[in-house]
């Protein structure tokens, strides 16, 4: 499932993911409220979630996901850089990974691989481990 308030980013991620026949996009939400409803309905294997959205931000939505239907969540933001406090906060709240939005196209193979691996349970979030993050 893809959650982002930007139509451009939603379309870009959907297009990248549809290139891999092993991945099915089961829902696209433009805000947190839509995301929560879709997660309850679709029970996705992996969620990509923008941090900065109007209304509830991505971290608040992450908290809701972890409370109701825990699943691997990849937090997306242009603020995702090595050592950025937002990475540690997202991981502490249960994110499986953090990825810099600006790097999605350039690092598409790694982004798609991360989604596949999380969906198959091959990558598990662990607060003792280094967060999976792509820096710009």
mmCIF file of N, CA and C in Angstrom, residues 56-133:
data_model
loop_
_atom_site.group_PDB
_atom_site.id
_atom_site.type_symbol
_atom_site.label_atom_id
_atom_site.label_comp_id
_atom_site.label_asym_id
_atom_site.label_seq_id
_atom_site.Cartn_x
_atom_site.Cartn_y
_atom_site.Cartn_z
ATOM 1 N N UNK A 56 -3.157 14.426 10.150
ATOM 2 C CA UNK A 56 -2.238 13.586 10.927
ATOM 3 C C UNK A 56 -0.972 13.352 10.110
ATOM 4 N N UNK A 57 0.172 13.535 10.731
ATOM 5 C CA UNK A 57 1.408 13.275 9.999
ATOM 6 C C UNK A 57 1.689 11.773 9.980
ATOM 7 N N UNK A 58 2.684 11.395 9.204
ATOM 8 C CA UNK A 58 3.003 9.980 9.030
ATOM 9 C C UNK A 58 3.382 9.269 10.311
ATOM 10 N N UNK A 59 4.038 9.973 11.238
ATOM 11 C CA UNK A 59 4.416 9.330 12.495
ATOM 12 C C UNK A 59 3.180 8.998 13.332
ATOM 13 N N UNK A 60 2.179 9.875 13.322
ATOM 14 C CA UNK A 60 0.931 9.579 14.040
ATOM 15 C C UNK A 60 0.220 8.389 13.400
ATOM 16 N N UNK A 61 0.239 8.333 12.074
ATOM 17 C CA UNK A 61 -0.381 7.201 11.363
ATOM 18 C C UNK A 61 0.396 5.919 11.655
ATOM 19 N N UNK A 62 1.725 6.024 11.696
ATOM 20 C CA UNK A 62 2.552 4.858 12.044
ATOM 21 C C UNK A 62 2.143 4.320 13.410
ATOM 22 N N UNK A 63 1.955 5.210 14.377
ATOM 23 C CA UNK A 63 1.518 4.774 15.710
ATOM 24 C C UNK A 63 0.191 4.020 15.629
ATOM 25 N N UNK A 64 -0.747 4.529 14.841
ATOM 26 C CA UNK A 64 -2.054 3.852 14.694
ATOM 27 C C UNK A 64 -1.897 2.482 14.057
ATOM 28 N N UNK A 65 -1.063 2.402 13.026
ATOM 29 C CA UNK A 65 -0.842 1.116 12.352
ATOM 30 C C UNK A 65 -0.261 0.104 13.336
ATOM 31 N N UNK A 66 0.727 0.536 14.108
ATOM 32 C CA UNK A 66 1.365 -0.374 15.064
ATOM 33 C C UNK A 66 0.396 -0.800 16.160
ATOM 34 N N UNK A 67 -0.570 0.055 16.506
ATOM 35 C CA UNK A 67 -1.559 -0.292 17.533
ATOM 36 C C UNK A 67 -2.645 -1.225 17.008
ATOM 37 N N UNK A 68 -3.012 -1.087 15.700
ATOM 38 C CA UNK A 68 -4.159 -1.853 15.205
ATOM 39 C C UNK A 68 -3.763 -3.059 14.363
ATOM 40 N N UNK A 69 -2.969 -2.884 13.346
ATOM 41 C CA UNK A 69 -2.600 -3.952 12.402
ATOM 42 C C UNK A 69 -1.115 -3.870 12.108
ATOM 43 N N UNK A 70 -0.273 -4.239 13.053
ATOM 44 C CA UNK A 70 1.164 -4.091 12.790
ATOM 45 C C UNK A 70 1.579 -4.815 11.502
ATOM 46 N N UNK A 71 2.266 -4.069 10.656
ATOM 47 C CA UNK A 71 2.824 -4.619 9.437
ATOM 48 C C UNK A 71 4.070 -3.795 9.123
ATOM 49 N N UNK A 72 4.948 -4.287 8.270
ATOM 50 C CA UNK A 72 6.140 -3.506 7.942
ATOM 51 C C UNK A 72 5.770 -2.186 7.259
ATOM 52 N N UNK A 73 6.310 -1.087 7.790
ATOM 53 C CA UNK A 73 6.065 0.241 7.246
ATOM 54 C C UNK A 73 7.405 0.868 6.873
ATOM 55 N N UNK A 74 7.480 1.351 5.636
ATOM 56 C CA UNK A 74 8.658 2.094 5.176
ATOM 57 C C UNK A 74 8.284 3.568 5.208
ATOM 58 N N UNK A 75 8.952 4.318 6.055
ATOM 59 C CA UNK A 75 8.693 5.754 6.164
ATOM 60 C C UNK A 75 9.465 6.474 5.068
ATOM 61 N N UNK A 76 8.780 7.404 4.403
ATOM 62 C CA UNK A 76 9.383 8.153 3.302
ATOM 63 C C UNK A 76 9.427 9.639 3.626
ATOM 64 N N UNK A 77 10.568 10.263 3.342
ATOM 65 C CA UNK A 77 10.698 11.701 3.520
ATOM 66 C C UNK A 77 11.996 12.160 2.885
ATOM 67 N N UNK A 78 11.992 13.398 2.419
ATOM 68 C CA UNK A 78 13.246 13.971 1.925
ATOM 69 C C UNK A 78 14.167 14.298 3.096
ATOM 70 N N UNK A 79 13.675 14.191 4.324
ATOM 71 C CA UNK A 79 14.487 14.439 5.517
ATOM 72 C C UNK A 79 15.249 13.202 5.972
ATOM 73 N N UNK A 80 15.021 12.060 5.320
ATOM 74 C CA UNK A 80 15.689 10.825 5.711
ATOM 75 C C UNK A 80 17.144 10.866 5.262
ATOM 76 N N UNK A 81 18.016 11.170 6.198
ATOM 77 C CA UNK A 81 19.450 11.203 5.943
ATOM 78 C C UNK A 81 20.141 10.486 7.085
ATOM 79 N N UNK A 82 21.304 9.923 6.821
ATOM 80 C CA UNK A 82 22.042 9.240 7.877
ATOM 81 C C UNK A 82 22.184 10.146 9.088
ATOM 82 N N UNK A 83 21.840 9.637 10.247
ATOM 83 C CA UNK A 83 21.980 10.381 11.479
ATOM 84 C C UNK A 83 20.854 11.356 11.775
ATOM 85 N N UNK A 84 19.890 11.490 10.878
ATOM 86 C CA UNK A 84 18.779 12.424 11.115
ATOM 87 C C UNK A 84 17.917 11.912 12.261
ATOM 88 N N UNK A 85 17.534 12.793 13.194
ATOM 89 C CA UNK A 85 16.695 12.361 14.323
ATOM 90 C C UNK A 85 15.380 11.718 13.873
ATOM 91 N N UNK A 86 14.846 12.140 12.748
ATOM 92 C CA UNK A 86 13.572 11.588 12.266
ATOM 93 C C UNK A 86 13.687 10.088 11.969
ATOM 94 N N UNK A 87 14.867 9.646 11.541
ATOM 95 C CA UNK A 87 15.078 8.212 11.272
ATOM 96 C C UNK A 87 14.973 7.431 12.579
ATOM 97 N N UNK A 88 15.681 7.897 13.595
ATOM 98 C CA UNK A 88 15.651 7.200 14.888
ATOM 99 C C UNK A 88 14.242 7.200 15.475
ATOM 100 N N UNK A 89 13.547 8.329 15.357
ATOM 101 C CA UNK A 89 12.193 8.404 15.889
ATOM 102 C C UNK A 89 11.250 7.438 15.175
ATOM 103 N N UNK A 90 11.339 7.405 13.846
ATOM 104 C CA UNK A 90 10.489 6.493 13.079
ATOM 105 C C UNK A 90 10.773 5.039 13.445
ATOM 106 N N UNK A 91 12.040 4.698 13.560
ATOM 107 C CA UNK A 91 12.395 3.321 13.912
ATOM 108 C C UNK A 91 11.933 2.986 15.331
ATOM 109 N N UNK A 92 12.075 3.942 16.263
ATOM 110 C CA UNK A 92 11.617 3.720 17.633
ATOM 111 C C UNK A 92 10.116 3.486 17.700
ATOM 112 N N UNK A 93 9.379 4.092 16.778
ATOM 113 C CA UNK A 93 7.920 3.955 16.771
ATOM 114 C C UNK A 93 7.448 2.723 15.998
ATOM 115 N N UNK A 94 8.375 1.968 15.424
ATOM 116 C CA UNK A 94 7.999 0.710 14.793
ATOM 117 C C UNK A 94 8.206 0.611 13.298
ATOM 118 N N UNK A 95 8.733 1.656 12.662
ATOM 119 C CA UNK A 95 8.990 1.567 11.221
ATOM 120 C C UNK A 95 9.988 0.446 10.945
ATOM 121 N N UNK A 96 9.767 -0.264 9.866
ATOM 122 C CA UNK A 96 10.686 -1.328 9.456
ATOM 123 C C UNK A 96 11.887 -0.750 8.719
ATOM 124 N N UNK A 97 11.680 0.406 8.078
ATOM 125 C CA UNK A 97 12.749 1.031 7.297
ATOM 126 C C UNK A 97 12.394 2.490 7.039
ATOM 127 N N UNK A 98 13.406 3.249 6.665
ATOM 128 C CA UNK A 98 13.234 4.642 6.280
ATOM 129 C C UNK A 98 13.935 4.833 4.946
ATOM 130 N N UNK A 99 13.327 5.612 4.065
ATOM 131 C CA UNK A 99 13.880 5.785 2.719
ATOM 132 C C UNK A 99 13.717 7.239 2.312
ATOM 133 N N UNK A 100 14.760 7.814 1.752
ATOM 134 C CA UNK A 100 14.717 9.199 1.294
ATOM 135 C C UNK A 100 13.944 9.265 -0.016
ATOM 136 N N UNK A 101 12.873 10.062 -0.034
ATOM 137 C CA UNK A 101 12.032 10.189 -1.233
ATOM 138 C C UNK A 101 12.831 10.606 -2.457
ATOM 139 N N UNK A 102 13.788 11.464 -2.243
ATOM 140 C CA UNK A 102 14.578 11.974 -3.367
ATOM 141 C C UNK A 102 15.409 10.879 -4.020
ATOM 142 N N UNK A 103 15.572 9.758 -3.353
ATOM 143 C CA UNK A 103 16.409 8.665 -3.862
ATOM 144 C C UNK A 103 15.598 7.516 -4.455
ATOM 145 N N UNK A 104 14.283 7.592 -4.430
ATOM 146 C CA UNK A 104 13.459 6.463 -4.857
ATOM 147 C C UNK A 104 13.738 6.071 -6.307
ATOM 148 N N UNK A 105 13.782 7.028 -7.212
ATOM 149 C CA UNK A 105 14.009 6.686 -8.619
ATOM 150 C C UNK A 105 15.441 6.217 -8.830
ATOM 151 N N UNK A 106 16.403 6.961 -8.289
ATOM 152 C CA UNK A 106 17.813 6.598 -8.470
ATOM 153 C C UNK A 106 18.129 5.243 -7.842
ATOM 154 N N UNK A 107 17.484 4.945 -6.719
ATOM 155 C CA UNK A 107 17.720 3.694 -5.996
ATOM 156 C C UNK A 107 16.509 2.760 -6.129
ATOM 157 N N UNK A 108 15.860 2.786 -7.273
ATOM 158 C CA UNK A 108 14.626 2.018 -7.464
ATOM 159 C C UNK A 108 14.814 0.527 -7.205
ATOM 160 N N UNK A 109 15.912 -0.026 -7.665
ATOM 161 C CA UNK A 109 16.148 -1.462 -7.462
ATOM 162 C C UNK A 109 16.229 -1.792 -5.976
ATOM 163 N N UNK A 110 16.913 -0.954 -5.231
ATOM 164 C CA UNK A 110 17.043 -1.187 -3.790
ATOM 165 C C UNK A 110 15.697 -0.968 -3.090
ATOM 166 N N UNK A 111 14.964 0.063 -3.503
ATOM 167 C CA UNK A 111 13.652 0.355 -2.919
ATOM 168 C C UNK A 111 12.689 -0.811 -3.141
ATOM 169 N N UNK A 112 12.610 -1.286 -4.367
ATOM 170 C CA UNK A 112 11.718 -2.404 -4.692
ATOM 171 C C UNK A 112 12.174 -3.674 -3.973
ATOM 172 N N UNK A 113 13.473 -3.911 -3.926
ATOM 173 C CA UNK A 113 13.993 -5.073 -3.212
ATOM 174 C C UNK A 113 13.648 -5.033 -1.731
ATOM 175 N N UNK A 114 13.733 -3.857 -1.137
ATOM 176 C CA UNK A 114 13.377 -3.701 0.273
ATOM 177 C C UNK A 114 11.902 -4.037 0.494
ATOM 178 N N UNK A 115 11.048 -3.546 -0.381
ATOM 179 C CA UNK A 115 9.622 -3.839 -0.267
ATOM 180 C C UNK A 115 9.367 -5.341 -0.407
ATOM 181 N N UNK A 116 9.998 -5.972 -1.395
ATOM 182 C CA UNK A 116 9.833 -7.418 -1.569
ATOM 183 C C UNK A 116 10.311 -8.173 -0.334
ATOM 184 N N UNK A 117 11.491 -7.806 0.158
ATOM 185 C CA UNK A 117 12.046 -8.513 1.316
ATOM 186 C C UNK A 117 11.176 -8.332 2.561
ATOM 187 N N UNK A 118 10.691 -7.117 2.783
ATOM 188 C CA UNK A 118 9.807 -6.892 3.931
ATOM 189 C C UNK A 118 8.507 -7.682 3.786
ATOM 190 N N UNK A 119 7.971 -7.712 2.583
ATOM 191 C CA UNK A 119 6.741 -8.450 2.333
ATOM 192 C C UNK A 119 6.878 -9.941 2.563
ATOM 193 N N UNK A 120 8.072 -10.453 2.320
ATOM 194 C CA UNK A 120 8.328 -11.884 2.530
ATOM 195 C C UNK A 120 8.863 -12.169 3.926
ATOM 196 N N UNK A 121 9.000 -11.119 4.748
ATOM 197 C CA UNK A 121 9.477 -11.313 6.113
ATOM 198 C C UNK A 121 10.973 -11.525 6.214
ATOM 199 N N UNK A 122 11.717 -11.134 5.180
ATOM 200 C CA UNK A 122 13.167 -11.345 5.190
ATOM 201 C C UNK A 122 13.930 -10.238 5.902
ATOM 202 N N UNK A 123 13.279 -9.105 6.120
ATOM 203 C CA UNK A 123 13.867 -7.997 6.863
ATOM 204 C C UNK A 123 12.934 -7.723 8.013
ATOM 205 N N UNK A 124 13.460 -7.724 9.211
ATOM 206 C CA UNK A 124 12.642 -7.500 10.388
ATOM 207 C C UNK A 124 13.186 -6.285 11.128
ATOM 208 N N UNK A 125 12.311 -5.365 11.461
ATOM 209 C CA UNK A 125 12.728 -4.194 12.226
ATOM 210 C C UNK A 125 13.210 -4.645 13.590
ATOM 211 N N UNK A 126 14.312 -4.104 14.017
ATOM 212 C CA UNK A 126 14.891 -4.433 15.307
ATOM 213 C C UNK A 126 15.566 -3.167 15.808
ATOM 214 N N UNK A 127 15.151 -2.695 16.955
ATOM 215 C CA UNK A 127 15.701 -1.438 17.440
ATOM 216 C C UNK A 127 17.181 -1.553 17.748
ATOM 217 N N UNK A 128 17.702 -2.744 17.921
ATOM 218 C CA UNK A 128 19.126 -2.909 18.173
ATOM 219 C C UNK A 128 19.935 -2.886 16.881
ATOM 220 N N UNK A 129 19.249 -3.035 15.756
ATOM 221 C CA UNK A 129 19.935 -3.046 14.467
ATOM 222 C C UNK A 129 20.026 -1.645 13.913
ATOM 223 N N UNK A 130 20.970 -1.434 13.013
ATOM 224 C CA UNK A 130 21.069 -0.174 12.277
ATOM 225 C C UNK A 130 19.817 -0.051 11.405
ATOM 226 N N UNK A 131 19.157 1.110 11.390
ATOM 227 C CA UNK A 131 17.968 1.241 10.553
ATOM 228 C C UNK A 131 18.312 1.121 9.073
ATOM 229 N N UNK A 132 17.384 0.550 8.342
ATOM 230 C CA UNK A 132 17.539 0.482 6.900
ATOM 231 C C UNK A 132 17.156 1.857 6.379
ATOM 232 N N UNK A 133 18.140 2.619 5.905
ATOM 233 C CA UNK A 133 17.862 3.978 5.448
ATOM 234 C C UNK A 133 18.751 4.302 4.253
#
